Short mmCIF file of C-alpha atoms in Angstrom, two decimals:
data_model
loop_
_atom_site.label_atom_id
_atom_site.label_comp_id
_atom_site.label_asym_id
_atom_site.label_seq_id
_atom_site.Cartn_x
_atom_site.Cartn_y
_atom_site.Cartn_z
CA UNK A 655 60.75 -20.02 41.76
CA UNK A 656 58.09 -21.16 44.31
CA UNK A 657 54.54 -20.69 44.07
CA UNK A 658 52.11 -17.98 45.19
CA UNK A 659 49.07 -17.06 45.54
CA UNK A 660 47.18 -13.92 44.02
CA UNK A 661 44.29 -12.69 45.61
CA UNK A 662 42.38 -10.45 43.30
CA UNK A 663 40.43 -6.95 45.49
CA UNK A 664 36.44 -6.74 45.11
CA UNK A 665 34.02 -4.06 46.11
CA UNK A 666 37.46 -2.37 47.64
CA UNK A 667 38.45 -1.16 44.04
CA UNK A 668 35.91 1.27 44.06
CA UNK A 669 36.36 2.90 47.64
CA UNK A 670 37.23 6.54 47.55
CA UNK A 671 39.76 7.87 50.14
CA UNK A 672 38.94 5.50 52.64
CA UNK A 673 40.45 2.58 50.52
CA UNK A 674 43.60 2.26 52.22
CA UNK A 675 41.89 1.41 55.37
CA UNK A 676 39.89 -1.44 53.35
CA UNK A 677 42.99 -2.84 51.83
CA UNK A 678 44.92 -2.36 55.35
CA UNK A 679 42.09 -4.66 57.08
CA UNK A 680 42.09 -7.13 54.09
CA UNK A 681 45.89 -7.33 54.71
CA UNK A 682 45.63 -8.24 58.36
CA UNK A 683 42.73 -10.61 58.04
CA UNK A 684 44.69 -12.95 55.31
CA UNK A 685 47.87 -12.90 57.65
CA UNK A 686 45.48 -13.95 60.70
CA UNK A 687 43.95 -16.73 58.84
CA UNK A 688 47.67 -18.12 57.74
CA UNK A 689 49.14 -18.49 60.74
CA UNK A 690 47.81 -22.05 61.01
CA UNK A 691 49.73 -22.93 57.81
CA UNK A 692 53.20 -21.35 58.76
CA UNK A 693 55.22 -18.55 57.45
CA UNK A 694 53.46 -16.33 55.08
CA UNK A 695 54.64 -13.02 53.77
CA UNK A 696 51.05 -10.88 53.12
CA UNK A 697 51.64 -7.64 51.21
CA UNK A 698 49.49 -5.66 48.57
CA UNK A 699 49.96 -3.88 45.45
CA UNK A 700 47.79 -2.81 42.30
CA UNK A 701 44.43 -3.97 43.96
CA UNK A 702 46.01 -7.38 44.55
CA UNK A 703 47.18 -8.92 48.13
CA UNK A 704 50.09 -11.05 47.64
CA UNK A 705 50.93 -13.97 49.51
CA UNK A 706 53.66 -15.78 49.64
CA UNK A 707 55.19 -18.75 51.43
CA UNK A 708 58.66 -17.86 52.95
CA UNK A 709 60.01 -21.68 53.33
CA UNK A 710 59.43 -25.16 52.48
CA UNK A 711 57.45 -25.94 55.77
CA UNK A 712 54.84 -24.07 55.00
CA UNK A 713 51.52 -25.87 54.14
CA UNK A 714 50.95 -24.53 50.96
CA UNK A 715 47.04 -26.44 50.17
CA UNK A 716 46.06 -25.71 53.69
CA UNK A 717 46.55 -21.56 53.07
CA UNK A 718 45.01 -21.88 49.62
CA UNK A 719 41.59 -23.28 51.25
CA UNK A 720 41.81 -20.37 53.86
CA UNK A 721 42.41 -17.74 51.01
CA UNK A 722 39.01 -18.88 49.49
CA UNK A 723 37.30 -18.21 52.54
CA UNK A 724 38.17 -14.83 53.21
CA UNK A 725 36.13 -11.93 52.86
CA UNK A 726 37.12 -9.00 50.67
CA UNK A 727 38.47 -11.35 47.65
CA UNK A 728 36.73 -11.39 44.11
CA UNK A 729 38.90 -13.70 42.45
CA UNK A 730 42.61 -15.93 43.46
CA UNK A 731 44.68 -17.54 41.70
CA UNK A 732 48.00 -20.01 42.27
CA UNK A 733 50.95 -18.93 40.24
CA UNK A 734 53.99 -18.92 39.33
CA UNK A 735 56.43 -15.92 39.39
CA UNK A 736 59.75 -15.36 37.02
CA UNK A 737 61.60 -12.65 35.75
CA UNK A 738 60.35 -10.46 33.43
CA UNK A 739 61.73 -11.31 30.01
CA UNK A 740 59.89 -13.93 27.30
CA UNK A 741 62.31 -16.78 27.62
CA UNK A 742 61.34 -16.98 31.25
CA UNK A 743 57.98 -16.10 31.06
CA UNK A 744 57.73 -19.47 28.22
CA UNK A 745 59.75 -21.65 30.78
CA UNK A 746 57.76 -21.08 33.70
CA UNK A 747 54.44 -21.76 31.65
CA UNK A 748 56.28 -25.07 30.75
CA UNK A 749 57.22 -26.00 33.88
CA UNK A 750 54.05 -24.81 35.72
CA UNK A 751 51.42 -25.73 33.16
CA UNK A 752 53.10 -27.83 30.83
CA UNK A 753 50.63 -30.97 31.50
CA UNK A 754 47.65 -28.77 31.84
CA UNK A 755 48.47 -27.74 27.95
CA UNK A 756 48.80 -31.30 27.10
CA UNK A 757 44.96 -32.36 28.42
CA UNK A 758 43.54 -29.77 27.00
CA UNK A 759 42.11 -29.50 23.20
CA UNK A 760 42.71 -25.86 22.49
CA UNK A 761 43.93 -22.86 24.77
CA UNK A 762 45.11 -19.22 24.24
CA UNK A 763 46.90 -16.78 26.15
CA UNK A 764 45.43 -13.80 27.82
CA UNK A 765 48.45 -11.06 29.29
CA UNK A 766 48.12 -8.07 31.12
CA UNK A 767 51.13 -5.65 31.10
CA UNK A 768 50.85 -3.55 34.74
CA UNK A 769 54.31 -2.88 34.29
CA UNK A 770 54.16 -0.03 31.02
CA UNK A 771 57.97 -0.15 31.43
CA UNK A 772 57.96 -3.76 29.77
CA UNK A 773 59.13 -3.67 25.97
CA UNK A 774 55.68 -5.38 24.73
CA UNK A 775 52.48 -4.72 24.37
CA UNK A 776 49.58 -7.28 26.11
CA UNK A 777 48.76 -8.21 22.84
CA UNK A 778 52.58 -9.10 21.43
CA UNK A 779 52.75 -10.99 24.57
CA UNK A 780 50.11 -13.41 24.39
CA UNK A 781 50.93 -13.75 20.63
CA UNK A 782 54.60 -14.65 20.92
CA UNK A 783 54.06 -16.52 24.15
CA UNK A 784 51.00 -18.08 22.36
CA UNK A 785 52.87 -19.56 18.82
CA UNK A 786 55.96 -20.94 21.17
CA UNK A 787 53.11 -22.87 22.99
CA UNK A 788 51.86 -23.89 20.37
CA UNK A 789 54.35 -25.86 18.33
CA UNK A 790 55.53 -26.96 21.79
CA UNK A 791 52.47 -28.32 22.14
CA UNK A 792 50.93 -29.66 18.23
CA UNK A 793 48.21 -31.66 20.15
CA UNK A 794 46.85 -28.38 22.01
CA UNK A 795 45.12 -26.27 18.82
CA UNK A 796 45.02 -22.18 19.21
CA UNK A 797 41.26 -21.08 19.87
CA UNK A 798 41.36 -17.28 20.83
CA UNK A 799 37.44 -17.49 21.16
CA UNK A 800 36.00 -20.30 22.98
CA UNK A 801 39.46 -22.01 24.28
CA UNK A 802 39.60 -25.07 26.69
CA UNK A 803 42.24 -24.02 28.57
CA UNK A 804 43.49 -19.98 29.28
CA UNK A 805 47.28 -19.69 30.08
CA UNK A 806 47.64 -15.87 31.51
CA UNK A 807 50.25 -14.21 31.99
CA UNK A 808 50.84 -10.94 34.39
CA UNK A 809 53.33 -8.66 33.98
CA UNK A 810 53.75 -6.65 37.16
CA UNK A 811 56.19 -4.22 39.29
CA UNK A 812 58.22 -6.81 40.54
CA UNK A 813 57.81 -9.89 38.61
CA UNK A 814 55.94 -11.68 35.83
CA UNK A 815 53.43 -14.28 36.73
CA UNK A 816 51.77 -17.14 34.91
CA UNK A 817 48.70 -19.42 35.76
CA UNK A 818 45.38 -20.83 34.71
CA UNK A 819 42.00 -19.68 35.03
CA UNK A 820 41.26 -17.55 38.24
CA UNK A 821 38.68 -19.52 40.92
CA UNK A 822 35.89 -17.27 42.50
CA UNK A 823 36.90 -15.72 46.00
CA UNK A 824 34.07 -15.24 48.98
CA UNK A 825 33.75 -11.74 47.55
CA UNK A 826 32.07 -9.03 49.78
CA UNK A 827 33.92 -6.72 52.27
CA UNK A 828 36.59 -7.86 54.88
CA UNK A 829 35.69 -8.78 57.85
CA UNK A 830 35.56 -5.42 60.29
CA UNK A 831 34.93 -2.84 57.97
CA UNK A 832 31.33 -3.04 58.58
CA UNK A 833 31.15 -2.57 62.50
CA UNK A 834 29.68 -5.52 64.77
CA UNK A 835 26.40 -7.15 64.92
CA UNK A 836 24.57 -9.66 67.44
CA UNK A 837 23.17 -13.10 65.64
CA UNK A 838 20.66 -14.68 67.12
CA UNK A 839 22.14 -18.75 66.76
CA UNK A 840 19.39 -21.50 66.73
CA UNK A 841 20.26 -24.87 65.60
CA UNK A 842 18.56 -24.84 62.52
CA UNK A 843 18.85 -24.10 59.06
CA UNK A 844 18.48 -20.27 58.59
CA UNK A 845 20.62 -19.05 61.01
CA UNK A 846 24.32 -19.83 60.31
CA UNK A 847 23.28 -18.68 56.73
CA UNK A 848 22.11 -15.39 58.11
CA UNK A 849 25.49 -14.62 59.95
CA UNK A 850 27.33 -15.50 56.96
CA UNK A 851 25.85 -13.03 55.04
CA UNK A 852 25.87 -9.88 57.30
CA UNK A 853 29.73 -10.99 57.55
CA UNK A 854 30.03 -11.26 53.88
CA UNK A 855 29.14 -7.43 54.42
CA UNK A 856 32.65 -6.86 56.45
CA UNK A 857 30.54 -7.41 59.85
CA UNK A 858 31.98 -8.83 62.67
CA UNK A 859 30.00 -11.36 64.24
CA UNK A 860 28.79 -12.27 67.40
CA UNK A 861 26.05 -14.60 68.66
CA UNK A 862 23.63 -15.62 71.05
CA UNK A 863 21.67 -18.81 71.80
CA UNK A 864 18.99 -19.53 74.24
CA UNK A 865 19.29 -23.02 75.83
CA UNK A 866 16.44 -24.40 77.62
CA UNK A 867 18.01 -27.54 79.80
CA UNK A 868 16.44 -29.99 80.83
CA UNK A 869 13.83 -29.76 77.36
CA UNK A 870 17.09 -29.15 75.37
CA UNK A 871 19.96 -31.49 75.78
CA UNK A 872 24.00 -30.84 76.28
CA UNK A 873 24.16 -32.46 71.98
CA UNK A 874 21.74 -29.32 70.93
CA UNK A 875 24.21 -26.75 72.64
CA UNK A 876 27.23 -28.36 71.23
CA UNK A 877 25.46 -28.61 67.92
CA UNK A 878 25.11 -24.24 67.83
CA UNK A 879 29.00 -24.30 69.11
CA UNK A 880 29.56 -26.29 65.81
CA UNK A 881 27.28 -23.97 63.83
CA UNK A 882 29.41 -21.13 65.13
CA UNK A 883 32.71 -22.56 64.67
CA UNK A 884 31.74 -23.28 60.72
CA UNK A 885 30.69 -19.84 60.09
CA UNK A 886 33.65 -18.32 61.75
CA UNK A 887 35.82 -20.10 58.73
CA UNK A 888 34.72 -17.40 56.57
CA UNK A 889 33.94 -14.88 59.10
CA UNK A 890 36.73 -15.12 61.47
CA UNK A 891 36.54 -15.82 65.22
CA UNK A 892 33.02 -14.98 67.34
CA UNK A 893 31.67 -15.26 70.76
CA UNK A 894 28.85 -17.06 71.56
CA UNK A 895 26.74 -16.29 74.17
CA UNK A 896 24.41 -18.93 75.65
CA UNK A 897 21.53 -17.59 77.53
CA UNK A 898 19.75 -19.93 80.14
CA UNK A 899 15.73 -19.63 78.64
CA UNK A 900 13.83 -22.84 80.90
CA UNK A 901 12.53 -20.35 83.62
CA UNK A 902 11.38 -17.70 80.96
CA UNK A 903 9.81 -20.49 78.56
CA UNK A 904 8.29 -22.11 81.89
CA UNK A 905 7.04 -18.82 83.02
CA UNK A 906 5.26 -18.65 79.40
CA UNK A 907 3.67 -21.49 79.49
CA UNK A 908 2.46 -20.87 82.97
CA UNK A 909 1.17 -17.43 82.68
CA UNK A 910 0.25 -16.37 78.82
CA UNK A 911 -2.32 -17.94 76.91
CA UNK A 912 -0.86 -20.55 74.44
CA UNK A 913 -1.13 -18.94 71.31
CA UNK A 914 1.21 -16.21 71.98
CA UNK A 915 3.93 -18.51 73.15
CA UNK A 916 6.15 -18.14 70.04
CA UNK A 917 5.83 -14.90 69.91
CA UNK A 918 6.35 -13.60 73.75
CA UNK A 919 8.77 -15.82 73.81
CA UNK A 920 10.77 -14.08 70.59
CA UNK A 921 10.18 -10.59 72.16
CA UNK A 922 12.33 -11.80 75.22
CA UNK A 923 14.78 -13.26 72.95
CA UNK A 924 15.15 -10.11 71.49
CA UNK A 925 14.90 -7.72 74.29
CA UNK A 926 18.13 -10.53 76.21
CA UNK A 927 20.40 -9.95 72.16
CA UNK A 928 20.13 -6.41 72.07
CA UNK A 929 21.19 -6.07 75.90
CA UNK A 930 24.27 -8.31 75.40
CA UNK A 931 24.70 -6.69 71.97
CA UNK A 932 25.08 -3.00 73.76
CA UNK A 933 27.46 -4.36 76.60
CA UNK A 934 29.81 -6.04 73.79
CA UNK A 935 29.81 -2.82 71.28
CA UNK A 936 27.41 -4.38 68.46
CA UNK A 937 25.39 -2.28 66.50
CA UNK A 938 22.46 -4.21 65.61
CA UNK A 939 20.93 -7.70 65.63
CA UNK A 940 20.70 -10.38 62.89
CA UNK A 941 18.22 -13.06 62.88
CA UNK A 942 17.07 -15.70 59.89
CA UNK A 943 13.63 -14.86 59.64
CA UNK A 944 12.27 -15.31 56.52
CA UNK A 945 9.04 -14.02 55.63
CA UNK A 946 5.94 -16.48 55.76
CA UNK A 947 8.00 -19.15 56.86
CA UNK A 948 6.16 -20.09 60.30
CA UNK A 949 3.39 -18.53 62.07
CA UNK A 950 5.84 -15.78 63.85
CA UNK A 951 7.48 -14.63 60.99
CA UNK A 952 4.16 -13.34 58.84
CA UNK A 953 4.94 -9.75 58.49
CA UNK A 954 2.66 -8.69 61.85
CA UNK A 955 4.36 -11.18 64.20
CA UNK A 956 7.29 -9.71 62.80
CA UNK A 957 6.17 -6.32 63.77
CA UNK A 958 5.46 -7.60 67.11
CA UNK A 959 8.79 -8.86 67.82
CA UNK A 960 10.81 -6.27 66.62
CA UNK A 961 8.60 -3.75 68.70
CA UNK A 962 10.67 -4.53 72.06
CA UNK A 963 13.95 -3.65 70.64
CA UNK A 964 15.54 -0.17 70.25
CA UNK A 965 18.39 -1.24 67.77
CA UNK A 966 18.17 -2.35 63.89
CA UNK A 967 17.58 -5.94 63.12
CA UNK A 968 19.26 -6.90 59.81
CA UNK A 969 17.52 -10.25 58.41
CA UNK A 970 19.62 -11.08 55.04
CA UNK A 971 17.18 -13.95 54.45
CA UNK A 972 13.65 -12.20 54.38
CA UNK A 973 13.05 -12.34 50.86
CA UNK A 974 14.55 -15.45 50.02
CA UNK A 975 13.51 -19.10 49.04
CA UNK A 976 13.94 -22.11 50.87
CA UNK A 977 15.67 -23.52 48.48
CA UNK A 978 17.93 -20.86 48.15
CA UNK A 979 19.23 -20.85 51.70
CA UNK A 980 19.88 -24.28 51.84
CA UNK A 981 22.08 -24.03 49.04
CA UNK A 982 24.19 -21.31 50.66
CA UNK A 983 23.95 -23.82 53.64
CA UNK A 984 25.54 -26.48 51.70
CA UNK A 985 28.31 -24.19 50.30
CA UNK A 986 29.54 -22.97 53.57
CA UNK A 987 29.12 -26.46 55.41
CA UNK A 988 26.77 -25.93 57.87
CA UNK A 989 23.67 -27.82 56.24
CA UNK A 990 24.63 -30.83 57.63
CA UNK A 991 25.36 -30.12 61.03
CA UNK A 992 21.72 -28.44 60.71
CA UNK A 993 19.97 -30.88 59.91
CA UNK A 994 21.06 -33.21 62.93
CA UNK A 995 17.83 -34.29 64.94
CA UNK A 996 18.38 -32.62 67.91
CA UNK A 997 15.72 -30.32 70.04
CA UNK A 998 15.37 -26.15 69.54
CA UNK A 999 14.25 -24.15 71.96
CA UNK A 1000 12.17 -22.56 69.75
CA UNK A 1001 10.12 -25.87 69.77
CA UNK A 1002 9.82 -26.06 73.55
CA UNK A 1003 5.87 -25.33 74.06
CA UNK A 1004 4.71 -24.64 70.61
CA UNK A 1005 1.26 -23.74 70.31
CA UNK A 1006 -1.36 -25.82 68.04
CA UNK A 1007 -2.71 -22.97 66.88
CA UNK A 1008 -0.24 -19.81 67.21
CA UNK A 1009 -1.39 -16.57 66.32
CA UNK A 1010 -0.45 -15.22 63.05
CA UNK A 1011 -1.63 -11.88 62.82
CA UNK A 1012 -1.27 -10.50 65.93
CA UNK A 1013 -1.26 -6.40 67.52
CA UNK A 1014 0.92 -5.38 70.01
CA UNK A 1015 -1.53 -4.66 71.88
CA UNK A 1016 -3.05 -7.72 72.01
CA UNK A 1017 0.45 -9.04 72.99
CA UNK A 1018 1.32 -6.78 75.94
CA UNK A 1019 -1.77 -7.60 77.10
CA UNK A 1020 -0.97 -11.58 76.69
CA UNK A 1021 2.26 -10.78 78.71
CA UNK A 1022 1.26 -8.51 81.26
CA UNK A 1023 1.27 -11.20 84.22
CA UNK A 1024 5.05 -11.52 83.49
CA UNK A 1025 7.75 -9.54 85.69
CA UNK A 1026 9.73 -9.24 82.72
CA UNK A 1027 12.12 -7.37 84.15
CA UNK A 1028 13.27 -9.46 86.65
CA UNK A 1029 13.43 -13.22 84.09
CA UNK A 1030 15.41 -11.12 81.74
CA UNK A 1031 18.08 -10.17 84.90
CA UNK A 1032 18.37 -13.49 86.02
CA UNK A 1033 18.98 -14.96 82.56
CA UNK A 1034 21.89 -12.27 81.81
CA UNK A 1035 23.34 -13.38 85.18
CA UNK A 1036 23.46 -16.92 83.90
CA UNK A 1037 24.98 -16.01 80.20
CA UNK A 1038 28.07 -18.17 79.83
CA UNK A 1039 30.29 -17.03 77.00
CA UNK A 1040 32.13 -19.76 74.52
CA UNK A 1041 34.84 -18.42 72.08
CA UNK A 1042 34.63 -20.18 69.03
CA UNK A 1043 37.22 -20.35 66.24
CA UNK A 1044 37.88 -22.39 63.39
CA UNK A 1045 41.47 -23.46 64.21
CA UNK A 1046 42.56 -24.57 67.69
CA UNK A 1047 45.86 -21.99 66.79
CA UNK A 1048 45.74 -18.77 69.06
CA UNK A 1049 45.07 -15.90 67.01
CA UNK A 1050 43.42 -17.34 64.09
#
């Protein structure tokens, strides 16, 4: 019989009367992401989503990589299904595992009996199962404790099903469950991280970037379009929406005095997110401060910023170590792409000496000269929005 996949439920297991709608969502979002690969059948049952390829054109490694990435799954597996009786239960660990028994120094077999119409108990299973592996195999000793290798078998409704260890999922919530939420996309490091983990929270995502042509160049917008693109392989397709800043960052520099750049300059930034967040239906804004950083994210510039806005701002990355983000970074692929040398708005016109612990009132007052009004109208008539997906493949 062919192979399949197992994808093992999370945080869902413990939802209340609301957990068909979680599994329902989780079921959609894994057929989405395999219509790249070709024809997939997606169904759940027993806290575990199913999916199966329904020919031989199907690209098999291709949907196993996108199963990893999707939110919502603890654990996944590739397996083998056969019929539920202990001859073929043996012959499909042969045929399936055979050589992975023969590298290995010592193994055991772990079962699980769903089906409490099956004859045997877990335990008889894995023993019977175990000694017929085990003569097959003399090189491959029986270690019940601290084995090299775990053959496991699953007896379900409507099959049995054998494989090796279980790799970790993305885990969280699937994507949607959690309502929508605004990112604000810079080019660096933080960012991309941040969006991945509201969306790890069943989020959808949306972003915006603020593009300041002529001081940024056409390669630092396309570098945010890649950003987006590699966070929307875990968190599904997002809009970005780029937001002409020169005139406002010109305006600044003309008109406030220089060590309130940063921070005016952030209050329009998130005054411009939360207006495009309310016209597209998101629910808050996300941003990758961290706290102590830079000068504007001390915990009074922070106050500062987040004065102007009306909404919640959600920053997953507050409490969290450098070193800690760029490790996420490198997991999800975006730490590269970060890291290429190209200009940030959020460099245009930085003060020598910004202010750290600023009041708002010394702020308004720093911004007063500004019709703010009128720079934030023009720059939402300018917003051009990119939709950005993983796959070229409509739908995915």
């Amino acid at each position: 019989m062919k192979e399949i996949f197992l994808l093992k439920l999370g945080e869902i297991v413990l939802k209340g009367a609301n957990k068909r709608q979680f599994e329902n969502r989780l079921r959609a979002n894994v057929r989405r992401r395999m219509k790249p690969y070709g024809n997939f059948d997606v169904y759940i049952l027993q806290s575990t989503v199913y999916v199966e390829p329904m020919d031989e054109a199907a690209d098999v490694d291709g949907a196993w990589e996108a199963c990893r990435c999707v939110f919502g799954v603890v654990s996944l597996c590739r397996c083998r299904p056969c019929e539920k009786n202990l001859d073929a239960i043996y012959d499909a660990i042969e045929a399936y595992l055979g050589d992975d028994l023969d590298c290995a120094e010592s193994f055991k077999v772990e079962s699980k009996r769903s089906d409490k119409s099956f004859p045997m108990t877990s335990i008889a299973i894995s023993q019977e199962i175990g000694g017929r592996l085990a003569e097959a195999h003399p090189g491959c000793r029986v270690d019940v404790h601290h084995p090299e290798y775990t053959v496991y078998v699953e007896v379900r409704d409507l099959a049995a099903y054998v494989h090796g260890p279980a790799e970790p999922g993305a885990g969280g919530l699937p994507t949607g469950v959690g309502g929508r939420a605004m990112c604000l996309l810079s080019g660096g490091i933080d960012s991309p991280v941040a969006a991945y983990m509201i969306a790890k929270r069943g989020v959808e995502i949306e972003a915006v970037h603020f593009f300041s042509y002529p001081y940024t160049s056409q390669l630092a917008k396309d570098k945010v379009i890649e950003l987006a693109r590699l966070v929307t392989r875990y968190s599904g397709r997002m809009t970005v929406n780029v937001v002409p800043f020169t005139e406002i960052q010109e305006r600044i520099r003309d008109s406030c005095p220089e060590e309130f750049f940063t921070l005016i300059m952030r209050r329009f930034m998130m005054e411009i997110a939360q207006r495009i967040a309310r016209q597209d239906g998101c629910g808050a804004l996300v941003t990758g401060e961290n706290l102590g950083q830079v000068a504007s994210q001390t915990m009074e510039a922070m106050t500062v910023t987040g004065a102007v806005v009306e909404m919640p701002v959600f920053m997953p990355l507050v409490g969290m170590d450098k070193e800690e983000i760029v490790t996420i970074a490198r997991k999800i692929g975006t730490l590269d792409t970060s890291i290429l040398p190209y200009e940030d708005c959020c460099t245009v016109f930085t003060p020598k000496h910004p202010k750290t612990k600023p009041t708002l009132g010394q702020v308004l007052h720093a911004e007063r000269k500004l019709d703010r009004e009128t720079l934030i109208a023009k720059a939402l008539e300018g917003v051009e929005k990119v939709t950005v997906k993983y796959h070229d493949e409509p739908g995915v």
